[in-house]
Amino acid sequence: MSDGLPKPPPPPKFRTGFGYDVHPFAEGRKCILGGVEIPSPKGLLGHSDADVLLHALADALLGAAGLPDIGHFFPNTEERWRGVDSRVLLREVVARLAHRGLFVGNVDLVIVAERPKIAPHLAKIKENLSADLRLGSERIGLKATTNEKLGFVGREEGIAAMATVLIYEA
Ligand code: MG
């Protein structure tokens, strides 16, 4: 096909991805973020352990690789994923990318929660991320912020998380 435009050069070896996830609070559930159980009167509801941070991150990685989202690979209709530790899912995603010659360059993550207080747990979360992503902690950005009491997060109905990643072909 000739559209008169210059032929694009080969694409760069870098790819970016973005992920977003939300889980609602529920009584009688644990609040697990980045594989760390955070003390909280209410936990997060979901088919898995509802680790909203790791879900956003996994979706960003899959998106960067041009793959479908985690719901495609780990459907919430399948009994075997009930209550699953989301670190298992994240590691599976990292492995899928590695088998395609894709590796993680850096990630930057935001947790949006009014409560519980997450700051005291960031170091431990980062340790888990570093192990699961096979990535030095200096390549992991991790922040927690409130929603200034606005919207569903502000009303303490749930927690949201966002992730941006860079992966590279090797
Ligand atoms: Mg989720």
XYZ file of C-alpha atoms and ligand atoms in Angstrom:
171
model
C 0.000 0.000 0.000
C 1.387 3.418 -0.906
C -0.071 6.386 0.985
C 2.682 8.804 -0.042
C 4.070 9.023 3.498
C 7.688 8.201 4.343
C 8.133 4.594 5.432
C 8.300 4.533 9.279
C 11.687 3.483 10.683
C 11.755 0.305 12.802
C 9.834 0.906 16.071
C 11.833 1.592 19.246
C 12.606 -1.300 21.584
C 10.662 0.425 24.366
C 6.946 0.156 25.029
C 4.830 1.897 27.647
C 1.697 0.647 29.342
C -0.986 2.044 31.615
C -3.285 0.282 34.066
C -6.162 1.301 36.318
C -8.219 -0.692 38.806
C -10.755 -0.158 41.586
C -12.053 -2.491 44.287
C -14.849 -1.703 46.762
C -14.512 -2.070 50.513
C -16.423 -4.888 52.209
C -16.787 -6.151 55.756
C -14.954 -9.339 56.653
C -12.318 -9.001 53.929
C -8.580 -8.338 54.174
C -7.009 -5.176 52.765
C -4.079 -6.424 50.706
C -1.985 -3.982 48.693
C 1.147 -5.064 46.873
C 0.981 -8.369 48.715
C 1.027 -6.687 52.145
C -1.909 -7.070 54.523
C -2.700 -3.551 55.740
C -4.535 -3.273 59.071
C -8.005 -1.910 58.233
C -11.532 -2.311 59.636
C -12.745 -3.095 56.098
C -10.991 -4.983 53.317
C -11.310 -5.105 49.551
C -13.915 -7.191 47.756
C -12.986 -9.294 44.746
C -12.792 -12.809 43.332
C -9.042 -12.930 44.020
C -7.396 -11.335 47.051
C -8.541 -8.024 45.435
C -5.042 -6.528 45.426
C -6.001 -3.448 43.436
C -2.406 -2.225 43.141
C -1.093 -5.440 41.607
C -4.072 -5.634 39.245
C -3.399 -2.134 37.888
C 0.279 -3.027 37.520
C -0.415 -6.349 35.788
C -2.792 -4.626 33.357
C -0.171 -1.982 32.549
C 2.408 -4.691 31.801
C -0.006 -6.669 29.644
C -1.065 -3.493 27.845
C 2.548 -2.584 27.083
C 2.972 -6.034 25.545
C -0.187 -5.581 23.457
C -1.903 -8.399 25.351
C -5.453 -8.494 26.770
C -6.105 -7.579 30.429
C -5.816 -9.808 33.511
C -9.545 -10.592 33.345
C -8.766 -12.430 30.118
C -5.952 -14.545 31.574
C -7.393 -15.047 35.079
C -11.208 -14.834 34.692
C -13.254 -14.180 37.841
C -15.608 -16.915 36.671
C -12.938 -19.552 37.285
C -12.924 -21.260 40.666
C -9.150 -21.779 40.616
C -8.563 -18.011 40.886
C -10.837 -17.610 43.928
C -8.914 -15.944 46.736
C -5.669 -16.240 44.744
C -2.651 -14.242 45.912
C -2.335 -11.558 43.213
C 1.464 -11.788 43.481
C 1.068 -15.178 41.789
C -0.808 -13.466 38.955
C 1.769 -10.681 38.678
C 4.629 -13.165 38.506
C 2.740 -15.101 35.829
C 2.376 -11.879 33.807
C 6.100 -11.091 34.174
C 6.888 -14.644 33.014
C 4.574 -14.328 29.995
C 6.374 -11.154 28.966
C 9.815 -12.686 29.523
C 8.887 -15.593 27.248
C 8.136 -12.981 24.575
C 11.536 -11.330 25.109
C 9.964 -8.432 27.032
C 11.420 -7.189 30.334
C 10.464 -4.458 32.779
C 12.451 -1.204 32.610
C 10.677 0.771 35.300
C 7.233 1.209 36.843
C 5.470 4.098 38.545
C 2.430 3.407 40.712
C -0.171 5.401 42.610
C -2.573 4.096 45.254
C -5.567 6.385 45.841
C -7.144 5.725 49.231
C -8.680 7.876 51.937
C -8.005 5.125 54.459
C -6.240 3.073 55.726
C -2.862 4.802 56.099
C -0.594 3.211 53.537
C 2.636 5.177 53.950
C 4.001 2.946 56.766
C 3.736 -0.074 54.443
C 5.250 1.350 51.251
C 8.741 -0.032 51.909
C 7.469 -3.589 52.347
C 5.229 -3.292 49.253
C 8.225 -2.085 47.260
C 10.242 -5.080 48.427
C 7.526 -7.413 47.106
C 7.328 -5.527 43.811
C 11.096 -5.650 43.396
C 11.090 -9.433 43.837
C 8.080 -10.105 41.581
C 9.173 -7.733 38.810
C 12.834 -8.852 39.022
C 13.629 -5.153 39.158
C 15.833 -2.956 41.360
C 13.851 -0.838 43.813
C 15.410 2.322 42.318
C 13.307 1.557 39.217
C 10.057 1.371 41.168
C 8.028 4.500 41.887
C 5.320 3.973 44.501
C 3.090 6.647 45.972
C -0.050 6.743 48.058
C -2.392 9.710 48.016
C -5.872 10.511 49.308
C -8.687 11.786 47.097
C -9.188 14.854 49.328
C -12.511 13.351 50.513
C -13.958 13.632 46.978
C -15.874 10.941 45.090
C -16.111 7.232 45.865
C -12.569 7.074 47.205
C -13.211 10.147 49.332
C -16.369 8.548 50.771
C -14.214 5.522 51.672
C -16.181 3.186 49.407
C -13.099 1.654 47.864
C -9.494 2.023 46.730
C -8.197 2.873 43.253
C -4.755 2.314 41.793
C -2.953 3.437 38.649
C 0.208 2.147 37.069
C 2.437 3.231 34.241
C 5.254 1.011 33.050
C 8.058 0.886 30.531
C 9.100 -2.463 29.134
C 11.854 -3.224 26.645
C 12.563 -5.847 24.034
C 15.737 -7.821 24.524
Mg -9.054 -5.969 40.045
